[in-house]
Tab-separated table of C-alpha atoms in Angstrom:
chain	number	residue	atom	x	y	z
A	1	MET	CA	-50.159	-99.196	-38.481
A	2	ARG	CA	-48.264	-98.789	-41.743
A	3	ILE	CA	-44.527	-98.257	-41.355
A	4	LEU	CA	-41.902	-96.976	-43.783
A	5	THR	CA	-38.161	-97.315	-43.296
A	6	ALA	CA	-36.511	-94.620	-45.447
A	7	TYR	CA	-32.772	-94.136	-45.443
A	8	PHE	CA	-29.790	-92.414	-47.045
A	9	SER	CA	-26.471	-94.222	-46.999
A	10	ALA	CA	-23.310	-93.011	-48.670
A	11	SER	CA	-21.086	-95.864	-47.478
A	12	LYS	CA	-23.575	-98.741	-46.988
A	13	THR	CA	-23.323	-98.596	-43.136
A	14	THR	CA	-26.754	-97.018	-42.680
A	15	GLU	CA	-28.145	-99.194	-45.464
A	16	ALA	CA	-27.298	-102.403	-43.566
A	17	LEU	CA	-29.068	-101.173	-40.445
A	18	ALA	CA	-32.062	-99.918	-42.422
A	19	LYS	CA	-32.477	-103.296	-44.148
A	20	SER	CA	-32.342	-105.095	-40.814
A	21	LEU	CA	-34.894	-102.676	-39.316
A	22	ALA	CA	-37.288	-103.017	-42.232
A	23	GLU	CA	-37.146	-106.801	-42.033
A	24	HIS	CA	-37.555	-106.722	-38.252
A	25	THR	CA	-40.567	-104.401	-38.323
A	26	GLY	CA	-42.134	-105.652	-41.556
A	27	SER	CA	-41.947	-102.138	-42.962
A	28	LEU	CA	-41.434	-101.056	-46.528
A	29	LEU	CA	-37.772	-100.129	-47.270
A	30	SER	CA	-37.134	-97.052	-49.369
A	31	GLU	CA	-33.653	-95.707	-50.214
A	32	ILE	CA	-33.208	-91.931	-50.486
A	33	VAL	CA	-31.152	-91.626	-53.644
A	34	PRO	CA	-29.423	-88.365	-54.648
A	35	LYS	CA	-29.771	-87.226	-58.275
A	36	VAL	CA	-25.960	-87.146	-58.445
A	37	PRO	CA	-24.436	-90.078	-56.497
A	38	TYR	CA	-21.644	-89.363	-54.043
A	39	SER	CA	-18.163	-90.553	-54.969
A	40	SER	CA	-15.510	-91.291	-52.341
A	41	ALA	CA	-13.843	-87.977	-53.264
A	42	ASP	CA	-17.177	-86.199	-52.574
A	43	LEU	CA	-17.182	-87.641	-49.072
A	44	ASN	CA	-13.536	-86.679	-48.182
A	45	TYR	CA	-14.352	-84.154	-45.493
A	46	MET	CA	-10.616	-83.491	-45.069
A	47	ASN	CA	-10.665	-81.740	-48.452
A	48	PRO	CA	-12.310	-78.315	-48.044
A	49	LEU	CA	-13.431	-78.433	-51.680
A	50	ALA	CA	-15.110	-81.853	-51.391
A	51	ARG	CA	-18.823	-81.916	-52.266
A	52	CYS	CA	-19.881	-82.737	-48.696
A	53	ASN	CA	-18.099	-79.618	-47.447
A	54	ARG	CA	-19.465	-77.387	-50.204
A	55	GLU	CA	-23.049	-78.587	-49.564
A	56	MET	CA	-22.804	-77.880	-45.832
A	57	VAL	CA	-21.210	-74.433	-46.260
A	58	MET	CA	-23.620	-73.374	-49.004
A	59	LYS	CA	-26.659	-75.089	-47.373
A	60	LYS	CA	-27.500	-76.469	-50.825
A	61	ASN	CA	-30.645	-78.447	-51.496
A	62	VAL	CA	-29.633	-81.939	-52.617
A	63	PRO	CA	-31.944	-83.136	-55.404
A	64	ILE	CA	-33.427	-86.599	-54.931
A	65	VAL	CA	-34.451	-89.068	-57.670
A	66	SER	CA	-36.231	-91.597	-55.492
A	67	LYS	CA	-39.879	-91.027	-54.533
A	68	VAL	CA	-42.260	-92.706	-52.101
A	69	SER	CA	-45.463	-92.898	-54.165
A	70	ASP	CA	-47.961	-93.408	-51.370
A	71	MET	CA	-46.419	-91.441	-48.473
A	72	GLU	CA	-49.866	-90.488	-47.244
A	73	SER	CA	-50.569	-94.099	-46.295
A	74	TYR	CA	-47.793	-94.370	-43.683
A	75	ASP	CA	-48.307	-93.636	-39.977
A	76	LEU	CA	-44.702	-94.031	-38.793
A	77	ILE	CA	-41.484	-93.345	-40.713
A	78	PHE	CA	-38.168	-94.647	-39.525
A	79	LEU	CA	-35.691	-92.227	-41.136
A	80	GLY	CA	-32.030	-93.278	-41.248
A	81	PHE	CA	-28.870	-91.419	-42.219
A	82	PRO	CA	-25.210	-91.037	-41.300
A	83	ILE	CA	-24.203	-88.169	-39.031
A	84	TRP	CA	-22.260	-85.556	-41.024
A	85	TYR	CA	-20.954	-82.467	-39.247
A	86	TYR	CA	-22.894	-83.266	-36.085
A	87	GLY	CA	-26.193	-83.553	-37.872
A	88	ALA	CA	-28.143	-85.013	-40.760
A	89	PRO	CA	-26.796	-84.653	-44.323
A	90	LEU	CA	-28.647	-81.991	-46.326
A	91	ILE	CA	-30.302	-84.699	-48.452
A	92	ILE	CA	-32.464	-85.483	-45.390
A	93	GLN	CA	-33.787	-81.915	-45.388
A	94	SER	CA	-34.567	-82.344	-49.101
A	95	PHE	CA	-36.436	-85.577	-48.306
A	96	LEU	CA	-38.476	-83.945	-45.542
A	97	LYS	CA	-39.366	-80.959	-47.699
A	98	GLU	CA	-40.523	-83.280	-50.491
A	99	TYR	CA	-43.568	-84.596	-48.562
A	100	ASP	CA	-46.428	-83.330	-46.439
A	101	LEU	CA	-45.778	-85.334	-43.282
A	102	SER	CA	-48.556	-83.773	-41.226
A	103	GLY	CA	-49.943	-86.283	-38.753
A	104	LYS	CA	-47.019	-88.670	-39.249
A	105	LYS	CA	-44.600	-89.842	-36.601
A	106	LEU	CA	-40.869	-89.798	-37.401
A	107	ALA	CA	-38.243	-91.863	-35.613
A	108	LEU	CA	-34.699	-90.841	-36.601
A	109	PHE	CA	-31.904	-93.397	-36.523
A	110	ALA	CA	-28.409	-92.453	-37.425
A	111	THR	CA	-25.016	-94.075	-37.798
A	112	SER	CA	-21.710	-92.556	-36.807
A	113	GLY	CA	-18.257	-93.703	-35.933
A	114	SER	CA	-17.835	-91.130	-33.149
A	115	SER	CA	-20.694	-88.600	-32.943
A	116	ASP	CA	-23.917	-88.800	-30.981
A	117	ILE	CA	-27.304	-87.554	-32.250
A	118	GLY	CA	-26.795	-84.137	-30.690
A	119	LYS	CA	-29.354	-81.581	-31.785
A	120	THR	CA	-30.152	-83.319	-35.032
A	121	ALA	CA	-33.856	-83.634	-34.291
A	122	GLU	CA	-34.142	-79.960	-33.366
A	123	LYS	CA	-32.311	-78.962	-36.560
A	124	LEU	CA	-34.717	-81.028	-38.716
A	125	LYS	CA	-37.981	-79.845	-37.095
A	126	PRO	CA	-38.263	-76.738	-39.354
A	127	PHE	CA	-38.306	-78.955	-42.430
A	128	THR	CA	-41.267	-81.164	-41.497
A	129	GLU	CA	-44.808	-81.004	-40.172
A	130	GLY	CA	-44.345	-84.555	-38.879
A	131	GLU	CA	-43.787	-85.275	-35.198
A	132	ILE	CA	-40.218	-86.427	-34.372
A	133	ILE	CA	-40.845	-88.913	-31.582
A	134	ALA	CA	-37.289	-90.274	-31.149
A	135	ALA	CA	-33.776	-89.839	-32.371
A	136	GLU	CA	-30.739	-92.015	-31.640
A	137	VAL	CA	-27.379	-93.120	-33.087
A	138	PHE	CA	-26.847	-96.853	-33.521
A	139	ARG	CA	-23.814	-98.977	-34.334
A	140	ASP	CA	-25.561	-102.338	-34.615
A	141	SER	CA	-28.887	-103.736	-35.693
A	142	ILE	CA	-29.583	-105.542	-32.404
A	143	SER	CA	-29.849	-102.255	-30.425
A	144	LEU	CA	-31.701	-100.547	-33.303
A	145	ASN	CA	-34.310	-103.313	-33.507
A	146	ALA	CA	-34.767	-103.254	-29.684
A	147	TRP	CA	-35.265	-99.462	-29.881
A	148	ALA	CA	-37.870	-99.936	-32.595
A	149	ASP	CA	-39.678	-102.547	-30.506
A	150	GLU	CA	-39.937	-100.031	-27.626
A	151	LEU	CA	-41.372	-97.373	-29.985
A	152	LEU	CA	-43.929	-99.816	-31.403
A	153	LYS	CA	-45.325	-100.835	-28.000
């Protein structure tokens, strides 16, 4: 089975877990990089004019510069992201729309200081033909890697 660990991380929290997961599972690591990087001001959700708020309100597609060249060769994709506004950032929808994921399994892992995964998987289903087999929030790599082990059995 070929495995990909793809992730978006604005503050490096998700990146640390994704790197650990990729090493643990022997999967290829691929960062989802926005065309315009996020600044700390862009992420200040307390400011109604911050980019993160404008994207969510306007449901804007977030252009991505990174590409997975051989997506068709992967069977399972671990897809990581922070929880923003009780769901996945819009860049995750952009990523899912970028590829034909028919026949692929997707395992969503998220990071959050206070939110759970909620209905994130349900909200992402319209953007992919892949099968979302699991979705969970993690705060440490030990529990993430144990979760991955269970999925890989």
